[in-house]
Coordinates of C-alpha atoms in Angstrom, one line a residue:
Chain A
X112 CA 127.1 109.9 114.1
X113 CA 129.8 108.1 112.1
X114 CA 132.2 108.3 115.1
X115 CA 129.7 106.9 117.6
X116 CA 129.1 103.9 115.3
X117 CA 132.7 103.5 114.2
X118 CA 133.7 103.2 117.9
X119 CA 131.1 100.5 118.6
X120 CA 132.1 98.7 115.3
X121 CA 135.8 98.7 116.4
X122 CA 134.7 97.0 119.6
X123 CA 133.2 94.0 117.8
X124 CA 135.8 91.3 117.9
X125 CA 134.0 89.4 115.2
X126 CA 134.2 92.2 112.7
X127 CA 138.0 92.2 113.3
X128 CA 138.1 88.5 112.8
X129 CA 136.2 88.9 109.5
X130 CA 138.4 91.9 108.6
X131 CA 135.1 93.6 107.8
X132 CA 135.0 97.4 107.0
X133 CA 132.4 100.0 108.0
X134 CA 131.9 101.7 104.7
X135 CA 129.3 104.4 105.3
X136 CA 126.8 105.6 107.9
X137 CA 123.8 107.7 107.0
X138 CA 120.6 108.4 108.9
X139 CA 118.7 105.1 108.5
X140 CA 121.3 103.3 106.4
X141 CA 124.6 101.6 107.2
X142 CA 127.0 99.8 104.8
X143 CA 129.6 97.1 105.8
X144 CA 131.8 95.1 103.5
X145 CA 133.9 92.0 103.9
X146 CA 136.6 90.6 101.6
X147 CA 136.9 86.9 100.9
X148 CA 139.4 84.7 102.6
X149 CA 139.6 80.9 103.3
X150 CA 138.6 81.4 106.9
X151 CA 135.1 82.5 106.0
X152 CA 134.0 79.6 103.9
X153 CA 131.5 76.8 104.0
X154 CA 132.2 73.4 102.7
X155 CA 132.0 74.4 99.0
X156 CA 134.6 77.2 99.4
X157 CA 132.1 80.1 99.1
X158 CA 131.3 82.6 101.9
X159 CA 129.5 80.9 104.8
X160 CA 125.9 82.0 105.2
X161 CA 126.9 83.0 108.8
X162 CA 129.3 85.6 107.5
X163 CA 126.7 87.3 105.3
X164 CA 124.3 87.2 108.2
X165 CA 126.8 88.6 110.8
X166 CA 127.7 91.6 108.7
X167 CA 124.1 92.4 107.7
X168 CA 122.9 92.0 111.2
X169 CA 125.5 94.6 112.3
X170 CA 124.5 96.9 109.4
X171 CA 120.9 96.7 110.4
X172 CA 121.6 97.2 114.1
X173 CA 123.7 100.3 113.4
X174 CA 121.1 101.6 110.9
X175 CA 118.6 101.4 113.8
X176 CA 121.0 103.1 116.1
X177 CA 121.3 106.1 113.7
X178 CA 117.6 106.9 114.5
X179 CA 118.0 106.9 118.3
X180 CA 119.0 109.3 120.9
X181 CA 122.6 109.4 122.0
X182 CA 122.2 107.4 125.2
X183 CA 120.8 104.4 123.3
X184 CA 122.1 100.9 122.5
X185 CA 120.5 98.4 120.2
X186 CA 120.0 94.6 120.5
X187 CA 118.7 92.2 117.9
X188 CA 115.3 90.8 118.9
X189 CA 115.1 88.5 115.9
X190 CA 115.9 88.3 112.2
X191 CA 115.0 86.2 109.2
X192 CA 117.2 85.7 106.2
X193 CA 116.5 84.3 102.7
X194 CA 119.5 83.0 100.8
X195 CA 118.9 83.6 97.1
X196 CA 122.2 83.2 95.3
X197 CA 125.4 81.4 96.0
X198 CA 127.9 83.7 97.7
X199 CA 130.7 83.0 95.2
X200 CA 132.2 86.5 95.2
X201 CA 135.4 88.1 96.4
X202 CA 133.6 90.6 98.5
X203 CA 130.2 90.9 100.3
X204 CA 128.6 94.2 100.6
X205 CA 125.9 94.4 103.3
X206 CA 123.4 97.3 103.6
X207 CA 121.1 97.8 106.5
X208 CA 118.1 100.1 106.2
X209 CA 115.4 101.2 108.6
X210 CA 111.9 100.4 107.4
X211 CA 110.0 101.5 110.5
X212 CA 111.3 103.3 113.5
X213 CA 109.4 103.2 116.8
X214 CA 110.1 104.2 120.4
X215 CA 111.0 100.7 121.5
X216 CA 111.2 98.6 118.3
X217 CA 112.8 99.3 114.9
X218 CA 112.3 97.1 111.9
X219 CA 115.1 97.0 109.4
X220 CA 115.7 95.5 106.0
X221 CA 119.1 94.1 105.2
X222 CA 120.6 93.3 101.8
X223 CA 123.8 91.4 101.0
X224 CA 125.3 91.9 97.5
X225 CA 128.3 90.5 95.7
X226 CA 131.2 92.8 94.9
X227 CA 129.5 94.2 91.8
X228 CA 126.5 95.2 94.0
X229 CA 124.3 93.8 91.2
X230 CA 123.6 90.3 92.5
X231 CA 121.4 90.1 95.6
X232 CA 122.8 87.2 97.6
X233 CA 120.6 87.4 100.7
X234 CA 117.9 89.5 102.2
X235 CA 117.2 90.0 105.9
X236 CA 114.3 91.5 107.9
X237 CA 115.3 92.3 111.5
X238 CA 113.6 93.6 114.6
X239 CA 115.8 95.7 116.8
X240 CA 115.1 96.9 120.4
X241 CA 116.4 100.1 121.9
X242 CA 118.0 99.8 125.3
X243 CA 119.4 102.6 127.5
X244 CA 123.1 102.7 127.6
X245 CA 124.6 101.6 130.8
X246 CA 127.4 103.9 131.9
Chain B
X8 CA 127.2 59.0 108.9
X9 CA 129.5 60.8 111.3
X10 CA 132.4 60.5 108.9
X11 CA 130.5 62.0 106.0
X12 CA 129.5 65.0 108.1
X13 CA 132.9 65.3 109.8
X14 CA 134.6 65.6 106.5
X15 CA 132.2 68.3 105.3
X16 CA 132.5 70.1 108.6
X17 CA 136.3 70.1 108.3
X18 CA 136.0 71.8 104.9
X19 CA 134.2 74.8 106.5
X20 CA 136.8 77.5 106.9
X21 CA 134.5 79.5 109.1
X22 CA 134.1 76.6 111.6
X23 CA 138.0 76.5 111.9
X24 CA 138.1 80.3 112.3
X25 CA 135.6 79.9 115.2
X26 CA 137.5 76.8 116.5
X27 CA 134.0 75.2 116.6
X28 CA 133.7 71.5 117.4
X29 CA 131.4 68.9 115.9
X30 CA 130.2 67.2 119.0
X31 CA 127.7 64.5 117.9
X32 CA 125.8 63.3 114.9
X33 CA 122.6 61.3 115.2
X34 CA 119.9 60.6 112.6
X35 CA 118.0 63.9 112.6
X36 CA 120.1 65.7 115.2
X37 CA 123.6 67.3 115.2
X38 CA 125.4 69.2 117.9
X39 CA 128.2 71.8 117.5
X40 CA 129.9 73.8 120.2
X41 CA 132.1 76.8 120.2
X42 CA 134.3 78.2 123.0
X43 CA 134.5 81.9 123.7
X44 CA 137.4 84.1 122.6
X45 CA 137.8 87.8 121.9
X46 CA 137.6 87.4 118.2
X47 CA 133.9 86.2 118.4
X48 CA 132.5 89.2 120.3
X49 CA 130.0 92.0 119.6
X50 CA 130.5 95.5 121.1
X51 CA 129.6 94.5 124.7
X52 CA 132.1 91.6 124.8
X53 CA 129.6 88.7 124.5
X54 CA 129.3 86.3 121.7
X55 CA 128.1 88.0 118.5
X56 CA 124.7 86.9 117.3
X57 CA 126.4 85.9 114.1
X58 CA 128.5 83.3 115.8
X59 CA 125.5 81.6 117.4
X60 CA 123.7 81.8 114.1
X61 CA 126.6 80.4 112.1
X62 CA 127.0 77.3 114.2
X63 CA 123.3 76.5 114.6
X64 CA 122.8 77.0 110.8
X65 CA 125.6 74.4 110.3
X66 CA 124.0 72.1 112.9
X67 CA 120.6 72.4 111.2
X68 CA 122.1 71.8 107.8
X69 CA 123.9 68.7 108.9
X70 CA 120.8 67.4 110.8
X71 CA 118.9 67.7 107.5
X72 CA 121.8 65.9 105.7
X73 CA 121.5 62.9 108.0
X74 CA 118.0 62.2 106.6
X75 CA 119.1 62.2 103.0
X76 CA 120.7 59.7 100.5
X77 CA 124.4 59.6 100.2
X78 CA 124.7 61.6 97.0
X79 CA 123.0 64.7 98.6
X80 CA 124.1 68.1 99.7
X81 CA 122.2 70.6 101.5
X82 CA 121.7 74.4 101.2
X83 CA 120.0 76.8 103.5
X84 CA 116.9 78.3 101.8
X85 CA 116.1 80.6 104.8
X86 CA 116.2 80.8 108.5
X87 CA 114.7 82.9 111.3
X88 CA 116.3 83.3 114.7
X89 CA 115.0 84.8 117.9
X90 CA 117.6 86.0 120.4
X91 CA 116.2 85.5 123.9
X92 CA 119.1 85.8 126.3
X93 CA 122.5 87.6 126.2
X94 CA 125.2 85.2 125.1
X95 CA 127.5 85.9 128.1
X96 CA 128.9 82.4 128.5
X97 CA 132.2 80.7 127.9
X98 CA 130.8 78.2 125.4
X99 CA 127.9 78.0 123.0
X100 CA 126.2 74.7 122.4
X101 CA 124.1 74.5 119.2
X102 CA 121.7 71.7 118.5
X103 CA 120.0 71.2 115.1
X104 CA 117.0 68.9 114.8
X105 CA 114.8 67.9 111.9
X106 CA 111.2 68.8 112.4
X107 CA 109.8 67.7 109.0
X108 CA 111.7 65.9 106.3
X109 CA 110.5 66.0 102.7
X110 CA 111.9 64.9 99.3
X111 CA 113.0 68.4 98.4
X112 CA 112.7 70.6 101.5
X113 CA 113.5 69.8 105.2
X114 CA 112.4 72.0 108.1
X115 CA 114.8 72.1 111.1
X116 CA 114.7 73.6 114.5
X117 CA 117.9 74.9 116.0
X118 CA 118.7 75.7 119.7
X119 CA 121.7 77.6 121.1
X120 CA 122.4 77.1 124.8
X121 CA 125.0 78.4 127.1
X122 CA 127.7 76.1 128.5
X123 CA 125.4 74.7 131.2
X124 CA 122.9 73.8 128.5
X125 CA 120.2 75.2 130.8
X126 CA 119.8 78.7 129.3
X127 CA 118.3 78.9 125.8
X128 CA 120.1 81.8 124.2
X129 CA 118.6 81.7 120.7
X130 CA 116.1 79.6 118.7
X131 CA 116.3 79.0 114.9
X132 CA 113.8 77.7 112.4
X133 CA 115.4 76.8 109.1
X134 CA 114.3 75.5 105.7
X135 CA 116.9 73.4 104.0
X136 CA 116.9 72.2 100.4
X137 CA 118.5 69.0 99.1
X138 CA 120.7 69.2 96.0
X139 CA 122.4 66.4 94.2
X140 CA 126.2 66.2 94.9
X141 CA 128.3 67.4 92.0
X142 CA 131.2 65.0 91.5
Chain C
X76 CA 92.4 83.6 133.6
X77 CA 90.1 81.7 131.3
X78 CA 87.4 84.4 131.7
X79 CA 89.7 87.2 130.9
X80 CA 90.8 85.5 127.7
X81 CA 87.4 84.2 126.7
X82 CA 86.0 87.7 126.9
X83 CA 88.8 89.0 124.6
X84 CA 88.4 86.0 122.2
X85 CA 84.6 86.7 122.0
X86 CA 85.4 90.3 120.9
X87 CA 87.4 89.0 117.9
X88 CA 85.0 89.3 114.9
X89 CA 87.4 87.1 112.8
X90 CA 87.2 84.2 115.3
X91 CA 83.4 84.4 115.0
X92 CA 83.6 84.4 111.2
X93 CA 85.8 81.3 111.4
X94 CA 83.5 79.8 114.0
X95 CA 86.6 79.1 116.0
X96 CA 86.5 77.8 119.5
X97 CA 88.7 78.6 122.5
X98 CA 89.4 75.1 123.8
X99 CA 91.6 75.6 126.8
X100 CA 93.7 78.2 128.6
X101 CA 96.6 77.3 130.9
X102 CA 99.4 79.4 132.2
X103 CA 101.7 79.6 129.1
X104 CA 99.5 77.5 126.7
X105 CA 96.3 78.2 124.8
X106 CA 94.4 76.0 122.4
X107 CA 92.0 77.1 119.7
X108 CA 90.2 74.9 117.1
X109 CA 88.4 75.6 113.9
X110 CA 86.1 73.3 111.9
X111 CA 86.2 73.1 108.1
X112 CA 83.7 74.9 105.9
X113 CA 83.8 76.1 102.3
X114 CA 84.3 79.7 103.3
X115 CA 87.8 78.9 104.8
X116 CA 89.4 77.3 101.7
X117 CA 92.2 78.1 99.3
X118 CA 91.9 77.2 95.6
X119 CA 92.4 73.5 96.1
X120 CA 89.6 73.2 98.6
X121 CA 91.8 72.8 101.8
X122 CA 92.0 75.2 104.7
X123 CA 93.7 78.4 103.6
X124 CA 97.1 79.1 105.1
X125 CA 95.6 82.3 106.4
X126 CA 93.1 80.5 108.6
X127 CA 95.7 78.3 110.3
X128 CA 97.9 81.4 110.8
X129 CA 95.0 83.5 112.2
X130 CA 94.1 81.0 114.9
X131 CA 97.6 80.1 115.9
X132 CA 98.5 83.8 116.1
X133 CA 95.5 84.2 118.5
X134 CA 96.6 81.2 120.4
X135 CA 100.2 82.5 120.8
X136 CA 99.0 86.0 121.7
X137 CA 96.7 84.6 124.5
X138 CA 99.4 82.2 125.7
X139 CA 101.7 85.3 126.1
X140 CA 98.8 87.1 127.9
X141 CA 98.5 84.4 130.5
X142 CA 102.0 85.3 131.7
X143 CA 101.3 89.0 132.2
X144 CA 99.7 91.2 134.8
X145 CA 96.0 91.9 134.7
X146 CA 96.3 95.4 133.2
X147 CA 98.1 94.0 130.1
X148 CA 97.3 93.6 126.5
X149 CA 99.3 91.9 123.8
X150 CA 100.2 92.8 120.3
X151 CA 101.9 90.7 117.6
X152 CA 105.3 92.2 116.7
X153 CA 106.1 89.6 114.1
X154 CA 105.7 85.9 113.3
X155 CA 107.1 83.3 111.0
X156 CA 105.3 80.2 109.8
X157 CA 106.4 77.1 108.0
X158 CA 103.8 75.1 106.2
X159 CA 104.7 71.5 106.3
X160 CA 101.7 69.4 105.3
X161 CA 98.6 70.1 103.3
X162 CA 95.7 71.2 105.6
X163 CA 93.3 68.6 104.3
X164 CA 91.4 67.9 107.5
X165 CA 88.0 68.6 108.9
X166 CA 89.4 70.5 111.9
X167 CA 92.5 72.6 112.7
X168 CA 93.8 72.5 116.2
X169 CA 96.2 75.4 117.1
X170 CA 98.3 75.4 120.2
X171 CA 100.3 78.5 121.3
X172 CA 103.0 78.1 123.9
X173 CA 105.3 80.6 125.6
X174 CA 109.0 79.8 125.0
X175 CA 110.5 82.8 126.7
X176 CA 108.7 85.4 128.7
X177 CA 110.2 88.9 129.3
X178 CA 109.1 92.2 130.7
X179 CA 108.4 93.7 127.3
X180 CA 108.7 90.9 124.8
X181 CA 107.5 87.3 124.9
X182 CA 108.5 84.6 122.4
X183 CA 105.9 82.0 121.6
X184 CA 105.8 78.8 119.6
X185 CA 102.7 77.8 117.7
X186 CA 101.6 74.5 116.4
X187 CA 98.7 73.7 114.0
X188 CA 97.6 70.1 113.9
X189 CA 94.9 68.2 111.9
X190 CA 91.9 66.8 113.8
X191 CA 93.8 63.7 114.9
X192 CA 96.4 66.0 116.5
X193 CA 99.0 63.7 115.0
X194 CA 99.9 65.6 111.8
X195 CA 101.8 68.8 112.3
X196 CA 100.5 71.1 109.5
X197 CA 102.3 74.3 110.3
X198 CA 104.7 75.7 112.9
X199 CA 104.9 79.4 114.0
X200 CA 107.4 81.3 116.0
X201 CA 106.0 84.7 117.2
X202 CA 107.2 87.7 119.1
X203 CA 104.6 89.4 121.2
X204 CA 104.8 92.8 123.0
X205 CA 103.1 93.7 126.2
X206 CA 101.1 97.0 126.2
X207 CA 99.3 98.6 129.1
X208 CA 95.5 98.3 128.8
X209 CA 93.8 101.6 128.0
X210 CA 90.7 102.0 130.1
Chain D
X288 CA 97.5 85.8 82.8
X289 CA 94.8 87.8 84.7
X290 CA 92.2 85.2 83.8
X291 CA 94.3 82.3 85.0
X292 CA 94.8 84.0 88.4
X293 CA 91.2 85.4 88.6
X294 CA 89.9 81.8 88.2
X295 CA 92.1 80.5 91.0
X296 CA 91.2 83.5 93.2
X297 CA 87.5 82.9 92.7
X298 CA 88.0 79.3 93.9
X299 CA 89.4 80.6 97.3
X300 CA 86.5 80.3 99.7
X301 CA 88.4 82.5 102.2
X302 CA 88.7 85.4 99.8
X303 CA 84.9 85.3 99.3
X304 CA 84.4 85.2 103.1
X305 CA 86.6 88.3 103.3
X306 CA 84.9 89.8 100.3
X307 CA 88.4 90.5 99.0
X308 CA 89.0 91.8 95.5
X309 CA 91.7 90.9 93.0
X310 CA 92.7 94.4 91.9
X311 CA 95.6 93.9 89.4
X312 CA 97.9 91.2 88.0
X313 CA 101.2 92.1 86.4
X314 CA 104.2 90.0 85.7
X315 CA 105.8 89.7 89.1
X316 CA 103.2 91.8 91.0
X317 CA 99.7 91.2 92.2
X318 CA 97.4 93.4 94.2
X319 CA 94.5 92.4 96.4
X320 CA 92.3 94.6 98.6
X321 CA 89.8 94.0 101.3
X322 CA 87.2 96.3 102.9
X323 CA 86.6 96.5 106.6
X324 CA 83.6 94.8 108.3
X325 CA 83.0 93.6 111.8
X326 CA 83.7 90.0 110.9
X327 CA 87.3 90.7 110.2
X328 CA 88.3 92.2 113.5
X329 CA 90.6 91.4 116.5
X330 CA 89.6 92.3 120.0
X331 CA 90.2 96.1 119.6
X332 CA 88.0 96.4 116.6
X333 CA 90.7 96.7 114.0
X334 CA 91.5 94.3 111.1
X335 CA 92.9 91.0 112.6
X336 CA 96.5 90.4 111.7
X337 CA 95.3 87.1 110.1
X338 CA 93.3 89.0 107.5
X339 CA 96.2 91.1 106.4
X340 CA 98.4 88.0 106.3
X341 CA 95.8 86.0 104.3
X342 CA 95.5 88.5 101.5
X343 CA 99.2 89.3 101.3
X344 CA 100.0 85.6 101.2
X345 CA 97.6 85.2 98.3
X346 CA 99.1 88.2 96.6
X347 CA 102.6 86.8 97.0
X348 CA 101.5 83.4 95.8
X349 CA 99.9 84.8 92.7
X350 CA 102.9 87.1 92.0
X351 CA 105.1 84.0 92.0
X352 CA 102.6 82.2 89.7
X353 CA 102.9 85.0 87.1
X354 CA 106.5 84.0 86.6
X355 CA 105.8 80.3 86.0
X356 CA 104.8 78.1 83.1
X357 CA 101.1 77.5 82.5
X358 CA 101.1 74.0 84.0
X359 CA 102.3 75.3 87.4
X360 CA 100.7 75.7 90.8
X361 CA 102.2 77.4 93.8
X362 CA 102.3 76.5 97.5
X363 CA 103.6 78.6 100.4
X364 CA 106.6 77.1 102.0
X365 CA 106.9 79.7 104.7
X366 CA 106.5 83.3 105.4
X367 CA 107.4 85.9 108.0
X368 CA 105.4 89.0 108.7
X369 CA 106.3 92.1 110.7
X370 CA 103.4 94.2 112.0
X371 CA 104.4 97.8 112.1
X372 CA 101.2 99.9 112.5
X373 CA 97.7 99.3 113.8
X374 CA 95.4 98.2 111.0
X375 CA 92.8 100.9 111.8
X376 CA 91.6 101.6 108.3
X377 CA 88.6 101.0 106.2
X378 CA 90.5 99.0 103.6
X379 CA 93.6 96.9 103.4
X380 CA 95.6 97.0 100.2
X381 CA 98.1 94.0 99.8
X382 CA 100.8 94.0 97.2
X383 CA 102.9 90.9 96.5
X384 CA 106.1 91.2 94.5
X385 CA 108.6 88.7 93.3
X386 CA 112.1 89.4 94.6
X387 CA 113.9 86.3 93.2
X388 CA 112.5 83.7 90.9
X389 CA 114.1 80.3 90.6
X390 CA 113.1 77.0 89.0
X391 CA 111.8 75.5 92.2
X392 CA 111.6 78.3 94.7
X393 CA 110.5 81.9 94.4
X394 CA 111.0 84.6 97.1
X395 CA 108.4 87.3 97.3
X396 CA 108.0 90.5 99.3
X397 CA 104.5 91.5 100.5
X398 CA 103.3 94.9 101.6
X399 CA 100.0 95.7 103.3
X400 CA 98.9 99.3 103.3
X401 CA 96.0 101.2 104.6
X402 CA 93.4 102.7 102.2
X403 CA 95.5 105.7 101.5
X404 CA 98.4 103.4 100.5
X405 CA 100.6 105.7 102.5
X406 CA 100.8 103.8 105.8
X407 CA 102.7 100.5 105.7
X408 CA 100.9 98.3 108.1
X409 CA 102.7 95.0 107.7
X410 CA 105.6 93.5 105.6
X411 CA 105.9 89.9 104.5
X412 CA 108.8 87.9 103.1
X413 CA 107.5 84.6 101.6
X414 CA 109.1 81.5 100.0
X415 CA 106.9 79.9 97.4
X416 CA 107.4 76.5 95.7
X417 CA 106.3 75.5 92.2
X418 CA 104.4 72.3 91.8
X419 CA 103.1 70.7 88.6
X420 CA 99.4 71.1 88.2
X421 CA 97.5 67.9 88.6
X422 CA 94.9 67.5 85.9

């Protein structure tokens, strides 16, 4: 399971640009982290909301994928994110978890923490759709 | 107004990393575009949802800012995005528009189009909060 | 088309409880209204957010249904609502519109106005899923 | 705390119409339930999504209120709900919980279960705003 997701993760140019790391893959839960650098900031010098959102979207998508058959791919239908604390940390840790898995749609919850994993920076709810892999 | 927002935009490291362009600033409406390159992709080689989300979040935030007094800054409280079409285009065009402006909170609608500006790729609704600029 | 939707609307016990009216049905757009009475209030005596949400959810669902084949039914996958103005009016007018229609999923936008239809009280974005009618 | 919220709850005409019950009030968590009757249904004879949404919105609002000073009132800024299972049960149990409490804004998570409290029917994330009570 890790290998299937690691391969897909390595094909995401954006994750390379962010220098993001796939930390762990379990059934129904995926963890991705991203260290701070200047190129990821908003105008106040903290992580841009878009960075937190990108990595937690990927974490939720892959969490959904861990629940599906081998010939599946996943697309984001929609997500909603609440930003609760300023992202002034040297590392973001994003965790995607499956809340409800269905044949077509999977609902995930995503959490973005600071490097201590004590401060919840933002919270996502995402709807993912399964599509059949095109060979 | 353009200058105030251009200055803030230029301080966003992420917009530089994306090589995104601030196209236009009107009262209540801001437009940002972003050309395709490998470093912005998801695993199928199209624009990552996080890129579309980042630029339309910035467009919505700045659209909100155009409605506010000079000593204001804006933070994203939350947003929700629906992804409607694959982002297989050579350029994303994001438009943020103010739907409802209040003293504390401003609600914006964001649209991400392909380079033809005919295909609606994703749609955002965002809640922004005004904060007083710290000098 | 009107008859198919009117029949379904008349089967909604909640719409009867609210004394809500199906005003119009066009391809991709449905309008439902609801007059004020004491039994629909929140603690300040205005329409409860849940009433506005219920009728605009129904309007969006039926708008989606107008785009589908005859043997279809529609379920709400998720929605998001922003509440922008107090609902102190003697009538709510909800309008559901299809933004993007797909084979499985349809994205709708919903608007709730006061009786003058000038004041936008709340704004919904909803994802609807097509299911095959069970006979 | 219970009395303050019970009094407000009793002023909600809609909760009376639904014959909803305020079950419990703790700091940061409020529980409301609602028994099934014909007047609460959608077209398939189950609870309407609007009923689940109304009671969990109230539960989230009151959960936020338990964190605030005595002279406070709470308004819903926005919410997002995912509908995960059909609401074919004889009772809905809604639980609102505070996720993040701030001076102006409070983020809540809402859960709607069936009567067994084992099946998660829908999940809300809501943003609430504190306003000063008008005497």
